[in-house]
PDB file of C-alpha atoms in Angstrom:
ATOM      1  CA  MET A  18       4.340 -28.611   8.788  1.00 62.00           C
ATOM      2  CA  ASP A  19       6.864 -25.954   9.752  1.00 81.00           C
ATOM      3  CA  THR A  20       4.983 -23.387   7.669  1.00 76.00           C
ATOM      4  CA  LEU A  21       1.729 -24.042   9.527  1.00 82.00           C
ATOM      5  CA  GLN A  22       3.480 -23.707  12.889  1.00 89.00           C
ATOM      6  CA  ASN A  23       4.989 -20.390  11.829  1.00 85.00           C
ATOM      7  CA  LEU A  24       1.586 -19.225  10.585  1.00 83.00           C
ATOM      8  CA  TRP A  25      -0.046 -20.212  13.865  1.00 90.00           C
ATOM      9  CA  HIS A  26       2.673 -18.395  15.822  1.00 91.00           C
ATOM     10  CA  GLY A  27       2.158 -15.292  13.672  1.00 87.00           C
ATOM     11  CA  PHE A  28      -1.583 -15.326  14.331  1.00 88.00           C
ATOM     12  CA  SER A  29      -1.035 -15.780  18.068  1.00 92.00           C
ATOM     13  CA  VAL A  30       1.272 -12.755  18.135  1.00 91.00           C
ATOM     14  CA  ALA A  31      -0.890 -10.596  15.857  1.00 89.00           C
ATOM     15  CA  LEU A  32      -4.159 -11.345  17.663  1.00 91.00           C
ATOM     16  CA  ALA A  33      -2.894 -10.472  21.147  1.00 93.00           C
ATOM     17  CA  PRO A  34      -5.103  -7.791  22.751  1.00 93.00           C
ATOM     18  CA  GLY A  35      -2.314  -5.205  23.015  1.00 93.00           C
ATOM     19  CA  VAL A  36      -1.331  -5.651  19.379  1.00 95.00           C
ATOM     20  CA  LEU A  37      -4.976  -5.384  18.265  1.00 95.00           C
ATOM     21  CA  LEU A  38      -5.281  -2.139  20.231  1.00 96.00           C
ATOM     22  CA  TYR A  39      -2.321  -0.653  18.363  1.00 96.00           C
ATOM     23  CA  ALA A  40      -3.771  -1.919  15.069  1.00 95.00           C
ATOM     24  CA  PHE A  41      -7.044  -0.125  15.869  1.00 96.00           C
ATOM     25  CA  ILE A  42      -5.224   3.077  16.823  1.00 96.00           C
ATOM     26  CA  GLY A  43      -3.156   2.878  13.640  1.00 95.00           C
ATOM     27  CA  CYS A  44      -6.233   2.366  11.454  1.00 94.00           C
ATOM     28  CA  LEU A  45      -8.077   5.234  13.142  1.00 96.00           C
ATOM     29  CA  VAL A  46      -5.145   7.640  12.807  1.00 95.00           C
ATOM     30  CA  GLY A  47      -4.506   6.414   9.261  1.00 93.00           C
ATOM     31  CA  THR A  48      -8.102   7.098   8.270  1.00 92.00           C
ATOM     32  CA  ILE A  49      -7.785  10.629   9.626  1.00 93.00           C
ATOM     33  CA  VAL A  50      -4.513  11.072   7.721  1.00 92.00           C
ATOM     34  CA  GLY A  51      -6.108   9.713   4.545  1.00 89.00           C
ATOM     35  CA  VAL A  52      -8.965  12.210   4.736  1.00 89.00           C
ATOM     36  CA  LEU A  53      -6.493  15.104   4.633  1.00 87.00           C
ATOM     37  CA  PRO A  54      -5.775  15.898   0.982  1.00 81.00           C
ATOM     38  CA  GLY A  55      -2.092  15.906   0.133  1.00 81.00           C
ATOM     39  CA  ILE A  56      -0.990  13.756   3.052  1.00 85.00           C
ATOM     40  CA  GLY A  57      -0.835  10.177   1.849  1.00 84.00           C
ATOM     41  CA  PRO A  58       0.103   6.974   3.620  1.00 89.00           C
ATOM     42  CA  LEU A  59       3.834   7.478   3.150  1.00 90.00           C
ATOM     43  CA  ALA A  60       3.779  11.014   4.550  1.00 91.00           C
ATOM     44  CA  GLY A  61       1.525   9.900   7.398  1.00 90.00           C
ATOM     45  CA  ILE A  62       3.862   7.078   8.344  1.00 94.00           C
ATOM     46  CA  SER A  63       6.852   9.411   8.096  1.00 93.00           C
ATOM     47  CA  LEU A  64       5.206  11.992  10.342  1.00 92.00           C
ATOM     48  CA  LEU A  65       4.028   9.448  12.904  1.00 91.00           C
ATOM     49  CA  LEU A  66       7.172   7.313  12.986  1.00 92.00           C
ATOM     50  CA  PRO A  67       8.529   8.993  16.175  1.00 94.00           C
ATOM     51  CA  VAL A  68       5.375   7.870  18.010  1.00 91.00           C
ATOM     52  CA  THR A  69       6.486   4.245  17.618  1.00 92.00           C
ATOM     53  CA  PHE A  70       9.978   4.687  19.080  1.00 92.00           C
ATOM     54  CA  GLY A  71       8.850   3.694  22.577  1.00 92.00           C
ATOM     55  CA  LEU A  72       7.007   0.569  21.401  1.00 92.00           C
ATOM     56  CA  ASP A  73       8.326  -2.917  20.873  1.00 92.00           C
ATOM     57  CA  ALA A  74       8.936  -3.931  17.266  1.00 93.00           C
ATOM     58  CA  THR A  75       5.756  -5.973  16.741  1.00 93.00           C
ATOM     59  CA  ARG A  76       3.397  -3.288  17.998  1.00 94.00           C
ATOM     60  CA  ALA A  77       5.246  -0.582  16.079  1.00 95.00           C
ATOM     61  CA  VAL A  78       5.062  -2.461  12.773  1.00 95.00           C
ATOM     62  CA  VAL A  79       1.382  -3.314  13.313  1.00 95.00           C
ATOM     63  CA  MET A  80       0.599   0.317  14.124  1.00 96.00           C
ATOM     64  CA  LEU A  81       2.449   1.565  11.035  1.00 95.00           C
ATOM     65  CA  ALA A  82       0.658  -1.012   8.872  1.00 93.00           C
ATOM     66  CA  GLY A  83      -2.649   0.154  10.343  1.00 94.00           C
ATOM     67  CA  ILE A  84      -1.756   3.749   9.503  1.00 95.00           C
ATOM     68  CA  TYR A  85      -0.951   2.727   5.933  1.00 92.00           C
ATOM     69  CA  TYR A  86      -4.143   0.737   5.356  1.00 90.00           C
ATOM     70  CA  GLY A  87      -6.279   3.329   7.136  1.00 92.00           C
ATOM     71  CA  ALA A  88      -4.835   6.127   5.011  1.00 91.00           C
ATOM     72  CA  MET A  89      -5.453   4.140   1.841  1.00 88.00           C
ATOM     73  CA  TYR A  90      -9.116   3.805   2.835  1.00 89.00           C
ATOM     74  CA  GLY A  91      -9.475   7.328   4.244  1.00 89.00           C
ATOM     75  CA  GLY A  92      -8.599   8.904   0.911  1.00 88.00           C
ATOM     76  CA  SER A  93     -11.814   7.541  -0.547  1.00 90.00           C
ATOM     77  CA  THR A  94     -13.961   9.483   1.947  1.00 90.00           C
ATOM     78  CA  THR A  95     -13.129  12.931   0.594  1.00 90.00           C
ATOM     79  CA  SER A  96     -13.085  11.515  -2.898  1.00 90.00           C
ATOM     80  CA  ILE A  97     -16.689  10.353  -2.559  1.00 92.00           C
ATOM     81  CA  LEU A  98     -18.119  13.221  -0.522  1.00 92.00           C
ATOM     82  CA  MET A  99     -16.299  16.263  -1.945  1.00 91.00           C
ATOM     83  CA  ARG A 100     -14.721  15.067  -5.192  1.00 90.00           C
ATOM     84  CA  ILE A 101     -11.281  15.825  -3.761  1.00 88.00           C
ATOM     85  CA  PRO A 102      -9.153  12.677  -3.652  1.00 85.00           C
ATOM     86  CA  GLY A 103      -7.253  12.372  -0.383  1.00 78.00           C
ATOM     87  CA  GLU A 104      -4.748  10.114  -2.096  1.00 81.00           C
ATOM     88  CA  ALA A 105      -3.479   9.281  -5.523  1.00 81.00           C
ATOM     89  CA  ALA A 106      -5.123   5.864  -5.292  1.00 82.00           C
ATOM     90  CA  SER A 107      -8.537   7.489  -4.731  1.00 85.00           C
ATOM     91  CA  VAL A 108      -8.627   9.495  -7.944  1.00 86.00           C
ATOM     92  CA  MET A 109     -10.844   7.025  -9.788  1.00 87.00           C
ATOM     93  CA  THR A 110     -13.223   6.891  -6.826  1.00 88.00           C
ATOM     94  CA  CYS A 111     -14.147  10.503  -7.624  1.00 88.00           C
ATOM     95  CA  ILE A 112     -15.921   9.455 -10.803  1.00 88.00           C
ATOM     96  CA  ASP A 113     -18.468   6.950  -9.508  1.00 89.00           C
ATOM     97  CA  GLY A 114     -18.400   7.736  -5.794  1.00 91.00           C
ATOM     98  CA  TYR A 115     -19.110  11.434  -6.158  1.00 92.00           C
ATOM     99  CA  ALA A 116     -21.878  10.716  -8.685  1.00 92.00           C
ATOM    100  CA  MET A 117     -23.493   8.365  -6.169  1.00 94.00           C
ATOM    101  CA  ALA A 118     -23.146  10.973  -3.411  1.00 93.00           C
ATOM    102  CA  ARG A 119     -24.830  13.606  -5.599  1.00 94.00           C
ATOM    103  CA  LYS A 120     -27.777  11.245  -6.079  1.00 94.00           C
ATOM    104  CA  GLY A 121     -28.139  10.844  -2.299  1.00 93.00           C
ATOM    105  CA  ARG A 122     -26.367   7.485  -2.094  1.00 94.00           C
ATOM    106  CA  ALA A 123     -23.228   8.559  -0.204  1.00 92.00           C
ATOM    107  CA  GLY A 124     -23.705   5.859   2.448  1.00 93.00           C
ATOM    108  CA  PRO A 125     -23.663   2.955  -0.004  1.00 94.00           C
ATOM    109  CA  ALA A 126     -20.715   4.527  -1.839  1.00 94.00           C
ATOM    110  CA  LEU A 127     -18.700   4.730   1.393  1.00 93.00           C
ATOM    111  CA  ALA A 128     -19.723   1.165   2.285  1.00 94.00           C
ATOM    112  CA  ILE A 129     -18.627  -0.110  -1.127  1.00 93.00           C
ATOM    113  CA  ALA A 130     -15.287   1.673  -0.686  1.00 92.00           C
ATOM    114  CA  ALA A 131     -14.837   0.125   2.776  1.00 92.00           C
ATOM    115  CA  VAL A 132     -15.690  -3.396   1.620  1.00 94.00           C
ATOM    116  CA  GLY A 133     -13.499  -3.021  -1.466  1.00 91.00           C
ATOM    117  CA  SER A 134     -10.613  -1.779   0.659  1.00 88.00           C
ATOM    118  CA  TYR A 135     -11.022  -4.736   3.027  1.00 91.00           C
ATOM    119  CA  ILE A 136     -11.134  -7.282   0.194  1.00 94.00           C
ATOM    120  CA  ALA A 137      -8.137  -5.743  -1.573  1.00 90.00           C
ATOM    121  CA  GLY A 138      -6.105  -5.635   1.637  1.00 87.00           C
ATOM    122  CA  THR A 139      -6.963  -9.212   2.543  1.00 91.00           C
ATOM    123  CA  VAL A 140      -6.194 -10.576  -0.917  1.00 95.00           C
ATOM    124  CA  SER A 141      -2.887  -8.701  -1.058  1.00 92.00           C
ATOM    125  CA  VAL A 142      -1.777  -9.952   2.360  1.00 88.00           C
ATOM    126  CA  VAL A 143      -2.682 -13.554   1.464  1.00 90.00           C
ATOM    127  CA  ALA A 144      -0.881 -13.224  -1.885  1.00 94.00           C
ATOM    128  CA  LEU A 145       2.185 -11.818  -0.133  1.00 90.00           C
ATOM    129  CA  MET A 146       2.104 -14.658   2.372  1.00 86.00           C
ATOM    130  CA  LEU A 147       1.953 -17.277  -0.385  1.00 89.00           C
ATOM    131  CA  LEU A 148       4.362 -15.652  -2.840  1.00 93.00           C
ATOM    132  CA  ALA A 149       7.022 -14.323  -0.462  1.00 90.00           C
ATOM    133  CA  PRO A 150       9.064 -17.551  -0.111  1.00 88.00           C
ATOM    134  CA  PRO A 151       9.360 -18.291  -3.865  1.00 92.00           C
ATOM    135  CA  LEU A 152      10.058 -14.642  -4.660  1.00 93.00           C
ATOM    136  CA  ALA A 153      12.756 -14.528  -1.981  1.00 93.00           C
ATOM    137  CA  GLU A 154      14.396 -17.620  -3.452  1.00 93.00           C
ATOM    138  CA  ALA A 155      14.291 -16.099  -6.936  1.00 91.00           C
ATOM    139  CA  ALA A 156      15.771 -12.845  -5.644  1.00 90.00           C
ATOM    140  CA  LEU A 157      18.591 -14.684  -3.885  1.00 92.00           C
ATOM    141  CA  ALA A 158      19.352 -16.608  -7.078  1.00 90.00           C
ATOM    142  CA  PHE A 159      20.093 -13.312  -8.855  1.00 88.00           C
ATOM    143  CA  GLY A 160      23.780 -12.524  -8.911  1.00 90.00           C
ATOM    144  CA  PRO A 161      25.711  -9.647 -10.479  1.00 93.00           C
ATOM    145  CA  PRO A 162      25.539 -11.039 -14.054  1.00 93.00           C
ATOM    146  CA  GLU A 163      21.753 -11.454 -13.927  1.00 91.00           C
ATOM    147  CA  THR A 164      21.281  -8.016 -12.408  1.00 91.00           C
ATOM    148  CA  PHE A 165      23.443  -6.443 -15.106  1.00 94.00           C
ATOM    149  CA  ALA A 166      21.545  -8.291 -17.851  1.00 93.00           C
ATOM    150  CA  LEU A 167      18.217  -7.119 -16.416  1.00 91.00           C
ATOM    151  CA  LEU A 168      19.427  -3.506 -16.287  1.00 88.00           C
ATOM    152  CA  VAL A 169      20.655  -3.638 -19.885  1.00 87.00           C
ATOM    153  CA  LEU A 170      17.329  -5.165 -20.959  1.00 90.00           C
ATOM    154  CA  GLY A 171      15.476  -2.333 -19.233  1.00 86.00           C
ATOM    155  CA  LEU A 172      17.625   0.289 -20.947  1.00 80.00           C
ATOM    156  CA  PHE A 173      17.054  -1.261 -24.360  1.00 81.00           C
ATOM    157  CA  ILE A 174      13.307  -1.533 -23.834  1.00 83.00           C
ATOM    158  CA  LEU A 175      13.199   2.106 -22.773  1.00 80.00           C
ATOM    159  CA  ALA A 176      15.229   3.177 -25.804  1.00 76.00           C
ATOM    160  CA  TYR A 177      13.052   1.084 -28.131  1.00 78.00           C
ATOM    161  CA  MET A 178       9.786   2.503 -26.809  1.00 79.00           C
ATOM    162  CA  SER A 179      10.914   6.130 -26.896  1.00 77.00           C
ATOM    163  CA  VAL A 180       9.868   8.480 -29.666  1.00 77.00           C
ATOM    164  CA  GLY A 181      12.608  10.150 -31.677  1.00 76.00           C
ATOM    165  CA  SER A 182      16.286   9.383 -31.489  1.00 76.00           C
ATOM    166  CA  MET A 183      17.138   6.062 -29.852  1.00 73.00           C
ATOM    167  CA  LEU A 184      20.618   7.310 -29.006  1.00 77.00           C
ATOM    168  CA  LYS A 185      19.207  10.299 -27.092  1.00 77.00           C
ATOM    169  CA  ALA A 186      16.739   8.079 -25.229  1.00 76.00           C
ATOM    170  CA  LEU A 187      19.474   5.611 -24.276  1.00 73.00           C
ATOM    171  CA  ALA A 188      21.741   8.441 -23.114  1.00 77.00           C
ATOM    172  CA  MET A 189      18.921   9.935 -21.052  1.00 76.00           C
ATOM    173  CA  ALA A 190      18.059   6.548 -19.514  1.00 74.00           C
ATOM    174  CA  THR A 191      21.650   5.922 -18.419  1.00 74.00           C
ATOM    175  CA  LEU A 192      21.663   9.193 -16.493  1.00 74.00           C
TER     176      LEU A 192
END
């Protein structure tokens, strides 16, 4: 029951008119940032972080999340229309989206990208909401011995999968 109360409280905070306004502004600015090739979501958030200094924490985080999601979607616009991906995540959109735009179907291609971006964002947020508590418990259960064992396992897997000398690969991985 406590989880449902927390969820309801989160929705009441997130759906306040002022917070929704900052979410809209963040998505709009993020889409503009995403259209610019070479400036991804991380660079956009880094450049626009000083804008959020005067805001309270909730509105600032919602605005930054809107910038991130808007930039992830905005990269598909140039990818579809000009075959220039605005982001690394939009590279594969160049293949089918640009082909559709060349055939005169740019509108449906942009609509498919928008709907796909919405579905992916919604599914990822729901998955994060459901998986965050068990993952946090698992992370807190890890102590120094488990962390060390995981690091050693990673080094050995890297050395095993490398081509050539295993000793050189292991030495390079430890650097």
